[in-house]
Amino acid sequence: MTPIEQSDKRDDHQSRLASVGQIAAGIAHEVRNPLTAVKGFLQLLGEQTPHNYIDIAQQELDNAIVTLQNLLNVSRPDAESEPMVGFSLCAELEAILGLFQDQFYRVAVNKHFTDGTTEIVGRRNQLKKVFFNILKNAFEAIPGEGTIEIGHSLEGDSVRVSITDTGVGIPQDKLAMLGTPFFTTKTDGTGMGLAYVFSSVYQHGGTVDVQSVEGQGTAFTFHFPIRGTKERDLAFMDLLYEQDMKLGEFLKINRGEFEHCLLAEAENVKGIIEDIKRIGGIDLVQNAHILVGLLIDQNDWEIINFAQQEGKLWAQHSSLNLAVKLEWFQAIRRVLWSFMYNFDRLSGNESTREQFFSLERQTNNSLDTFLRHFFMSYTKFKDDQIKSHKEMIDDLSVPIIPLTSSVSILPLLGMIDSHRIHVIQEKVLQQIGLLKIRTLLIDMSGAAFLDTTNLRKLSRILNGISYMGVKAIITGIRPEVANTMINSKVIIDRRIETKGTLQQALEQLGLNLN
Ligand code: ADP
Ligand code: MG
């Protein structure tokens, strides 16, 4: 086919698709929504009074909704707006082929892949669907045994992919119908596959050629422009742009695409956005827009405020992982830069080196300001939280429990380290005054470990209590503690009593617990 013919055919297809697209969009709004509502009511009905007709009706409705969705996808395959990335079609073809393994017993597949590292620029999943549809048709066209040849090669500045089958072929008069939505010769066909293929390939700046001989087979040949050196590492995006637009406006009208790219970048965050909204009431997507807006306005003071707010919110919810926030932040940074690149590209007046580096400084400075203040506020809140937790734990670790108006008990539990000793000293002296304690029982049967230094300190506290006129009774001294006392010659004031068990001490005080 000559280039003119090629483009005629393409325009023809595109106008046909465009008119179908308009109808589809109209239908979708008018019909899909009520259908979805009907489905909802049916479900409610089904829950009240189950009936198998309801199940059938729901299935039929599902089919209708899927058909509408397919029609929409065909008319606008990029509606799912995937980011454009550089990738090799070879790898994708290999992966798709794997989905047809159950056919390999009857159809031989021969691959002729060369130039496997050559990349094209495109929407990876969209093109995956394209080749899935082509291969599906090829397998379906072969009634019994047959062969499919798949080729990949570099041809000038485009990648050529060919898929040839030894199937039933297509009659010459039907060739022109290919790509028209709903055109199918299969009893259970939808006629959507090729329509999707054609419009997707055109959107990628590619071409499709079909050669077919009835009874012999069909060959589909595709050409896609290869990724030039200029596009390397930079994402070329189809974004809206109007003459003399400001970066802020550009980001605003491409808001949807920005969100989409952000979610694609932050792979691990994507799935938990809803959870984060539910748990912490934090809307990450919304916050990304706010941050970007502040960056564009270069409002550093607001950035700091926002960062502090966010840091605190994040710290308040222990279930929110900091790694998630970091990944999200990095995704914002990356996507913002790709958008700035595309803005620069679309605006046509390419910036000078000085302009670029000044923009780089400004943007990265502001982003760093955000991150710094986020972490400062996060850490401060966490530190405060830890401090107040510690105070609470300290309080709980030295419980002085009043038994009568003058008798209290202090059970020492667990590890008694120098920090605990310190807390014990403060609390005991304070509580003695407060509770007017005359007798303090100190039960050590639950104390796990006491080294010489801490034992000395403890004995000093006990002696102090005695000096204050309080009778101290120590119970439950464990053999290892007694040993340390003897070995380190700890002297206890003679007014301090010791008793084997807490029970004995209570009995002596006339406090029978039985
Ligand atoms: P469907 O597969 O649901 O019929 P498609 O849009 O994928 O819809 O294909 C439309 C029609 O094009 C098919 O019904 C078939 O008649 C014809 N066709 C497509 N690919 C081939 C092929 N490789 N060999 C023969 N006929 C084909
Ligand atoms: Mg098909």
Coordinates of C-alpha atoms in Angstrom, one line a residue, residues 9-487:
K9 CA -7.7 4.0 4.9
R10 CA -6.7 5.4 8.2
D11 CA -8.9 8.5 7.9
D12 CA -11.8 6.3 6.8
H13 CA -11.4 4.1 9.8
Q14 CA -11.0 7.0 12.1
S15 CA -14.1 8.8 10.9
R16 CA -16.1 5.6 11.2
L17 CA -14.8 5.1 14.7
A18 CA -15.4 8.7 15.6
S19 CA -19.1 8.6 14.7
V20 CA -19.5 5.3 16.5
G21 CA -17.7 6.9 19.4
Q22 CA -20.2 9.8 19.6
I23 CA -23.1 7.4 19.5
A24 CA -21.4 5.2 22.1
A25 CA -20.8 8.1 24.5
G26 CA -24.4 9.2 24.2
I27 CA -25.7 5.7 24.8
A28 CA -23.4 5.1 27.7
H29 CA -24.8 8.0 29.6
E30 CA -28.4 7.5 28.8
V31 CA -28.5 3.7 29.1
R32 CA -25.7 2.6 31.3
N33 CA -26.7 4.5 34.4
P34 CA -30.3 3.4 34.5
L35 CA -29.1 -0.2 33.9
T36 CA -26.8 0.1 36.8
A37 CA -29.6 1.4 39.0
V38 CA -31.9 -1.5 37.9
K39 CA -29.1 -3.9 38.8
G40 CA -28.9 -2.4 42.2
F41 CA -32.7 -2.8 42.8
L42 CA -32.7 -6.3 41.5
Q43 CA -30.0 -7.1 44.0
L44 CA -32.0 -5.7 46.9
L45 CA -35.1 -7.6 45.7
G46 CA -33.0 -10.8 45.5
E47 CA -31.9 -10.3 49.1
Q48 CA -35.5 -10.0 50.3
T49 CA -37.0 -12.8 48.2
P50 CA -34.5 -14.9 46.4
H51 CA -35.7 -16.1 43.0
N52 CA -33.7 -17.7 40.2
Y53 CA -35.2 -15.3 37.6
I54 CA -33.6 -12.5 39.5
D55 CA -30.2 -14.1 39.1
I56 CA -30.8 -14.6 35.4
A57 CA -32.0 -11.0 35.0
Q58 CA -28.8 -9.8 36.7
Q59 CA -26.6 -11.8 34.5
E60 CA -28.3 -10.5 31.4
L61 CA -27.9 -7.0 32.7
D62 CA -24.3 -7.6 33.4
N63 CA -23.8 -8.7 29.8
A64 CA -25.6 -5.5 28.6
I65 CA -23.4 -3.3 30.8
V66 CA -20.2 -5.1 29.6
T67 CA -21.3 -4.6 26.0
L68 CA -21.8 -0.9 26.6
Q69 CA -18.4 -0.7 28.3
N70 CA -16.8 -2.4 25.4
L71 CA -18.3 0.0 23.0
L72 CA -17.0 2.9 25.1
N73 CA -13.5 1.3 25.2
V74 CA -13.5 0.9 21.4
S75 CA -14.5 4.5 20.8
R76 CA -12.0 5.8 23.2
P77 CA -9.4 3.2 24.0
D78 CA -7.3 5.8 25.9
A79 CA -10.2 6.6 28.2
E80 CA -8.4 4.5 30.9
S81 CA -5.6 7.0 30.3
E82 CA -2.5 5.0 31.0
P83 CA 0.9 6.9 31.0
M84 CA 3.0 6.6 27.9
V85 CA 6.2 4.6 28.6
G86 CA 9.0 3.2 26.5
F87 CA 9.1 -0.6 26.2
S88 CA 9.9 -3.4 23.9
L89 CA 6.9 -5.1 22.1
C90 CA 8.9 -8.4 22.1
A91 CA 8.6 -8.9 25.8
E92 CA 4.8 -8.1 25.7
L93 CA 4.3 -10.5 22.8
E94 CA 6.0 -13.3 24.7
A95 CA 3.8 -12.6 27.7
I96 CA 0.6 -12.6 25.7
L97 CA 1.5 -15.7 23.9
G98 CA 1.7 -17.4 27.3
L99 CA -2.1 -16.9 27.7
F100 CA -2.7 -19.2 24.7
Q101 CA -0.7 -22.2 25.9
D102 CA -3.8 -24.4 25.9
Q103 CA -3.8 -24.1 22.1
F104 CA -0.2 -25.1 21.4
Y105 CA -1.2 -28.8 21.0
R106 CA -3.0 -28.0 17.8
V107 CA -1.4 -24.7 16.6
A108 CA 2.3 -24.4 16.1
V109 CA 3.6 -20.9 17.0
N110 CA 6.9 -19.8 15.4
K111 CA 8.6 -16.7 16.6
H112 CA 11.0 -14.6 14.6
F113 CA 12.0 -11.9 17.0
T114 CA 14.9 -9.6 16.2
D115 CA 15.9 -6.2 17.6
G116 CA 14.3 -7.2 20.9
T117 CA 15.8 -4.2 22.7
T118 CA 14.3 -1.6 20.4
E119 CA 11.6 0.3 22.3
I120 CA 8.5 2.1 21.2
V121 CA 6.6 4.7 23.2
G122 CA 3.1 3.8 24.2
R123 CA 0.5 2.6 26.6
R124 CA 1.7 -0.8 27.5
N125 CA -1.6 -2.3 28.6
Q126 CA -3.5 -0.9 25.7
L127 CA -1.1 -2.4 23.2
K128 CA -1.2 -5.7 25.2
K129 CA -5.0 -5.8 24.6
V130 CA -4.4 -5.1 20.9
F131 CA -2.1 -8.1 20.4
F132 CA -4.2 -10.2 22.6
N133 CA -7.2 -9.6 20.2
I134 CA -5.1 -10.2 17.1
L135 CA -3.7 -13.5 18.5
K136 CA -7.1 -14.6 19.7
N137 CA -8.6 -14.0 16.2
A138 CA -5.7 -15.9 14.7
F139 CA -6.2 -18.9 16.9
E140 CA -10.0 -18.8 16.3
A141 CA -9.4 -18.6 12.5
I142 CA -7.6 -22.0 12.5
P143 CA -10.2 -24.7 12.7
G144 CA -8.0 -27.7 13.3
E145 CA -4.3 -27.8 13.1
G146 CA -2.2 -24.9 11.7
T147 CA 0.5 -22.5 12.2
I148 CA 0.9 -18.9 13.5
E149 CA 4.1 -16.9 12.6
I150 CA 4.9 -13.9 14.8
G151 CA 7.6 -11.5 13.7
H152 CA 9.3 -8.6 15.4
S153 CA 11.9 -6.5 13.7
L154 CA 13.3 -3.0 13.2
E155 CA 12.5 -1.5 9.8
G156 CA 13.9 1.9 9.3
D157 CA 12.7 4.0 12.2
S158 CA 9.7 1.8 13.0
V159 CA 9.1 -1.5 14.7
R160 CA 7.4 -4.0 12.4
V161 CA 5.2 -6.7 14.0
S162 CA 3.6 -9.3 11.9
I163 CA 1.1 -12.0 12.9
T164 CA 0.3 -14.5 10.2
D165 CA -2.1 -17.5 10.5
T166 CA -3.0 -20.4 8.3
G167 CA -6.6 -19.9 9.1
V168 CA -9.8 -19.6 7.1
G169 CA -8.9 -16.2 5.7
I170 CA -11.2 -13.3 5.0
P171 CA -13.2 -12.8 1.8
Q172 CA -12.0 -9.8 -0.3
D173 CA -15.4 -8.0 0.0
K174 CA -15.3 -8.3 3.8
L175 CA -11.8 -6.9 4.2
A176 CA -13.1 -3.3 4.1
M177 CA -15.5 -4.1 7.0
L178 CA -12.7 -5.0 9.4
G179 CA -12.5 -2.6 12.3
T180 CA -16.1 -1.6 12.1
P181 CA -17.6 -2.1 15.5
F182 CA -20.0 -5.1 15.8
F183 CA -18.8 -6.6 12.5
T184 CA -18.4 -10.3 13.2
T185 CA -18.8 -13.5 11.4
K186 CA -18.7 -15.6 14.5
T187 CA -21.9 -16.8 16.2
D188 CA -20.6 -15.8 19.6
G189 CA -18.5 -12.9 18.4
T190 CA -18.8 -9.3 19.6
G191 CA -17.1 -7.6 16.7
M192 CA -15.3 -5.3 19.1
G193 CA -11.8 -6.8 18.9
L194 CA -10.5 -5.2 15.7
A195 CA -12.3 -1.9 16.3
Y196 CA -10.2 -1.6 19.5
V197 CA -7.1 -2.8 17.6
F198 CA -7.4 -0.2 14.9
S199 CA -8.2 2.8 17.0
S200 CA -5.5 1.9 19.5
V201 CA -2.8 1.5 16.9
Y202 CA -3.8 4.8 15.2
Q203 CA -3.6 6.6 18.6
H204 CA 0.0 5.3 18.9
G205 CA 0.9 6.8 15.5
G206 CA 1.1 3.3 14.1
T207 CA -0.3 1.6 11.0
V208 CA -2.1 -1.7 10.4
D209 CA -2.1 -3.6 7.1
V210 CA -4.2 -6.7 6.5
Q211 CA -3.6 -9.2 3.7
S212 CA -5.8 -12.3 3.4
V213 CA -6.5 -15.1 1.1
E214 CA -9.7 -17.1 1.7
G215 CA -8.9 -20.6 2.6
Q216 CA -5.2 -19.9 3.1
G217 CA -4.8 -17.5 5.9
T218 CA -4.4 -13.9 7.1
A219 CA -1.5 -11.6 7.8
F220 CA -1.7 -8.6 10.0
T221 CA 1.3 -6.2 9.8
F222 CA 1.9 -3.4 12.2
H223 CA 4.3 -0.5 12.3
F224 CA 5.1 1.6 15.3
P225 CA 7.5 4.5 15.5
I226 CA 10.5 3.7 17.6
R227 CA 11.4 5.7 20.7
G228 CA 13.9 8.4 19.7
T229 CA 16.9 9.4 21.8
K230 CA 15.0 12.5 22.8
E231 CA 12.2 10.5 24.4
R232 CA 14.6 8.4 26.4
D233 CA 13.8 8.5 30.1
L234 CA 11.4 11.3 29.6
A235 CA 7.7 10.5 29.4
F236 CA 6.0 12.0 26.3
M237 CA 2.4 12.5 27.4
D238 CA -0.7 13.4 25.5
L239 CA -1.7 16.4 27.6
L240 CA -4.0 19.3 27.0
Y241 CA -2.3 22.6 26.3
E242 CA -3.5 26.0 25.3
Q243 CA -1.5 28.8 23.9
D244 CA 0.4 30.9 26.5
M245 CA -0.8 28.8 29.3
K246 CA 0.8 29.1 32.8
L247 CA 2.2 25.9 34.4
G248 CA -0.4 26.1 37.2
E249 CA -3.3 26.2 34.6
F250 CA -1.6 23.4 32.7
L251 CA -1.5 21.2 35.8
K252 CA -5.1 22.1 36.6
I253 CA -6.6 21.1 33.3
N254 CA -4.5 17.9 33.2
R255 CA -5.5 17.1 36.8
G256 CA -7.0 13.8 35.9
E257 CA -3.9 12.6 34.0
F258 CA -1.7 13.9 36.8
E259 CA -3.6 11.7 39.3
H260 CA -3.4 8.8 37.0
C261 CA 0.3 9.0 36.6
L262 CA 0.8 9.5 40.3
L263 CA -1.1 6.3 41.0
A264 CA 0.9 4.5 38.3
E265 CA 4.2 5.7 39.8
A266 CA 3.3 4.8 43.4
E267 CA 2.6 1.2 42.8
N268 CA 2.5 0.2 46.4
V269 CA 0.4 3.1 47.6
K270 CA -2.3 2.7 45.0
G271 CA -4.0 -0.2 46.7
I272 CA -4.2 1.4 50.1
I273 CA -5.4 4.9 49.3
E274 CA -8.9 4.0 50.4
D275 CA -7.7 2.4 53.6
I276 CA -5.7 5.5 54.5
K277 CA -8.7 7.7 53.9
R278 CA -10.8 5.5 56.1
I279 CA -8.2 5.0 58.9
G280 CA -6.6 8.4 59.1
G281 CA -9.1 10.6 57.2
I282 CA -6.2 11.5 54.9
D283 CA -6.9 11.9 51.2
L284 CA -3.5 11.4 49.6
V285 CA -4.6 12.3 46.1
Q286 CA -6.2 15.5 47.3
N287 CA -3.1 16.3 49.3
A288 CA -0.9 15.8 46.3
H289 CA -2.9 18.4 44.5
I290 CA -2.6 20.8 47.4
L291 CA 1.1 20.4 47.6
V292 CA 1.6 20.9 43.9
G293 CA -0.6 24.0 44.0
L294 CA 1.5 25.5 46.8
L295 CA 4.7 24.7 44.9
I296 CA 3.5 26.4 41.8
D297 CA 2.5 29.5 43.8
Q298 CA 5.9 29.3 45.5
N299 CA 4.2 29.8 48.8
D300 CA 6.9 28.4 51.2
W301 CA 5.1 29.6 54.3
E302 CA 2.0 27.6 53.4
I303 CA 4.1 24.7 52.4
I304 CA 5.7 24.6 55.9
N305 CA 2.2 24.9 57.5
F306 CA 0.9 22.1 55.3
A307 CA 3.9 19.9 56.0
Q308 CA 3.5 20.3 59.7
Q309 CA -0.1 19.5 59.6
E310 CA 0.5 16.4 57.5
G311 CA 3.4 15.3 59.7
K312 CA 1.2 15.4 62.8
L313 CA -1.7 13.7 61.2
W314 CA 0.6 10.9 60.0
A315 CA 2.2 10.5 63.4
Q316 CA -1.2 10.3 65.1
H317 CA -2.0 7.1 63.3
S318 CA 0.5 4.4 64.2
S319 CA -1.0 2.2 61.5
L320 CA 0.1 4.6 58.8
N321 CA 3.5 3.5 57.5
L322 CA 6.1 6.2 56.9
A323 CA 7.4 4.3 53.8
V324 CA 4.1 4.8 52.1
K325 CA 4.3 8.5 52.6
L326 CA 7.9 8.6 51.2
E327 CA 6.9 6.6 48.2
W328 CA 4.0 8.9 47.6
F329 CA 6.1 12.0 48.0
Q330 CA 8.7 10.6 45.5
A331 CA 6.0 9.8 43.0
I332 CA 4.8 13.4 43.3
R333 CA 8.3 14.6 42.6
R334 CA 8.7 12.4 39.6
V335 CA 5.3 13.0 38.0
L336 CA 5.7 16.8 38.6
W337 CA 9.0 16.8 36.7
S338 CA 7.5 14.8 33.8
F339 CA 4.7 17.3 33.7
M340 CA 7.0 20.2 33.7
Y341 CA 9.0 18.6 30.9
N342 CA 5.8 18.2 28.8
F343 CA 4.8 21.7 29.6
D344 CA 8.1 23.0 28.4
R345 CA 7.8 20.8 25.3
L346 CA 4.3 21.8 24.4
S347 CA 4.8 25.5 25.1
G348 CA 7.3 25.5 22.3
N349 CA 9.6 28.1 23.8
E350 CA 12.3 25.8 25.1
S351 CA 13.9 27.1 28.3
T352 CA 17.5 28.2 28.4
R353 CA 19.9 26.3 30.6
E354 CA 19.8 29.2 33.2
Q355 CA 16.0 29.1 33.3
F356 CA 16.0 25.4 33.7
F357 CA 18.4 25.3 36.5
S358 CA 16.7 28.1 38.3
L359 CA 13.4 26.2 38.1
E360 CA 15.1 23.1 39.3
R361 CA 16.4 24.9 42.4
Q362 CA 13.1 26.5 43.2
T363 CA 11.1 23.3 42.8
N364 CA 13.4 21.0 44.6
N365 CA 14.0 23.5 47.4
S366 CA 10.3 23.8 48.0
L367 CA 9.9 20.0 47.9
D368 CA 12.7 19.6 50.3
T369 CA 11.2 22.2 52.6
F370 CA 8.0 20.2 52.6
L371 CA 9.8 17.0 53.4
R372 CA 12.0 18.5 56.1
H373 CA 9.0 20.0 57.9
F374 CA 6.9 17.0 57.5
F375 CA 9.6 14.9 59.2
M376 CA 10.3 17.4 61.9
S377 CA 6.6 17.6 62.8
Y378 CA 6.2 13.9 62.5
T379 CA 9.2 13.2 64.8
K380 CA 8.2 15.9 67.3
F381 CA 4.7 14.4 67.6
K382 CA 6.1 10.9 68.0
D383 CA 8.6 12.0 70.6
D384 CA 5.9 13.7 72.6
Q385 CA 3.8 10.6 72.3
I386 CA 6.6 8.4 73.4
K387 CA 7.3 10.7 76.4
S388 CA 3.7 10.7 77.6
H389 CA 3.5 6.9 77.1
K390 CA 6.7 6.6 79.2
E391 CA 5.3 8.7 81.9
M392 CA 2.1 6.6 82.0
I393 CA 4.1 3.4 82.1
D394 CA 6.3 4.8 84.8
D395 CA 3.3 5.6 86.8
L396 CA 1.9 2.1 86.3
S397 CA 5.1 0.4 87.1
V398 CA 5.2 1.8 90.6
P399 CA 1.6 1.2 91.9
I400 CA 1.1 2.2 95.5
I401 CA -2.2 0.6 96.5
P402 CA -3.9 1.6 99.7
L403 CA -5.1 -1.4 101.8
T404 CA -6.5 0.6 104.7
S405 CA -6.4 4.2 105.7
S406 CA -2.8 3.8 106.9
V407 CA -1.5 0.7 105.2
S408 CA -0.4 0.6 101.6
I409 CA 1.3 -1.9 99.4
L410 CA 3.9 -1.5 96.7
P411 CA 4.4 -4.6 94.6
L412 CA 7.7 -4.5 92.7
L413 CA 7.3 -6.4 89.5
G414 CA 9.7 -7.2 86.7
M415 CA 13.0 -5.7 86.0
I416 CA 14.2 -3.1 88.5
D417 CA 16.8 -0.9 86.7
S418 CA 18.2 2.5 87.7
H419 CA 15.3 4.3 85.9
R420 CA 12.7 2.3 87.8
I421 CA 14.6 2.9 91.1
H422 CA 14.5 6.6 90.3
V423 CA 10.7 6.5 89.7
I424 CA 10.2 4.4 92.8
Q425 CA 12.0 6.9 95.0
E426 CA 10.1 9.9 93.6
K427 CA 6.7 8.2 93.8
V428 CA 7.1 6.6 97.2
L429 CA 8.2 9.7 98.9
Q430 CA 5.4 11.7 97.3
Q431 CA 2.7 9.2 98.0
I432 CA 3.7 8.7 101.6
G433 CA 2.8 12.3 102.3
L434 CA -0.3 12.2 100.1
L435 CA -1.8 9.0 101.4
K436 CA -0.7 9.5 105.0
I437 CA 0.9 6.1 104.9
R438 CA 2.0 4.6 108.2
T439 CA 2.9 1.2 107.0
L440 CA 4.2 0.4 103.6
L441 CA 4.4 -3.2 102.5
I442 CA 7.0 -3.8 99.8
D443 CA 6.5 -7.1 98.1
M444 CA 9.5 -8.2 96.1
S445 CA 8.4 -11.6 95.1
G446 CA 7.8 -10.5 91.5
A447 CA 11.0 -8.5 91.1
A448 CA 13.0 -10.1 88.4
F449 CA 16.5 -8.9 88.8
L450 CA 18.4 -6.4 91.0
D451 CA 22.1 -5.7 90.6
T452 CA 24.3 -4.5 93.5
T453 CA 24.1 -0.8 92.6
N454 CA 20.3 -0.8 92.3
L455 CA 20.0 -2.9 95.4
R456 CA 22.0 -0.3 97.3
K457 CA 19.8 2.5 96.0
L458 CA 16.7 0.6 96.9
S459 CA 18.0 0.0 100.5
R460 CA 18.7 3.8 100.7
I461 CA 15.1 4.5 99.8
L462 CA 13.8 2.1 102.4
N463 CA 16.0 3.6 105.0
G464 CA 14.7 7.0 104.0
I465 CA 11.1 5.8 104.5
S466 CA 12.0 4.6 108.0
Y467 CA 13.4 8.0 108.8
M468 CA 10.1 9.5 107.8
G469 CA 8.5 7.4 110.5
V470 CA 6.9 5.0 108.2
K471 CA 7.1 1.3 109.0
A472 CA 8.4 -0.6 106.0
I473 CA 7.9 -4.3 105.7
I474 CA 9.6 -6.1 102.9
T475 CA 8.2 -9.4 101.9
G476 CA 9.1 -12.1 99.4
I477 CA 12.8 -11.5 99.1
R478 CA 14.0 -14.1 96.7
P479 CA 17.1 -16.2 97.4
E480 CA 19.1 -14.5 94.6
V481 CA 18.3 -11.1 95.9
A482 CA 19.2 -12.1 99.4
N483 CA 22.5 -13.4 98.1
T484 CA 23.3 -10.2 96.4
M485 CA 22.4 -8.4 99.6
I486 CA 24.8 -10.5 101.6
N487 CA 27.6 -10.4 99.0

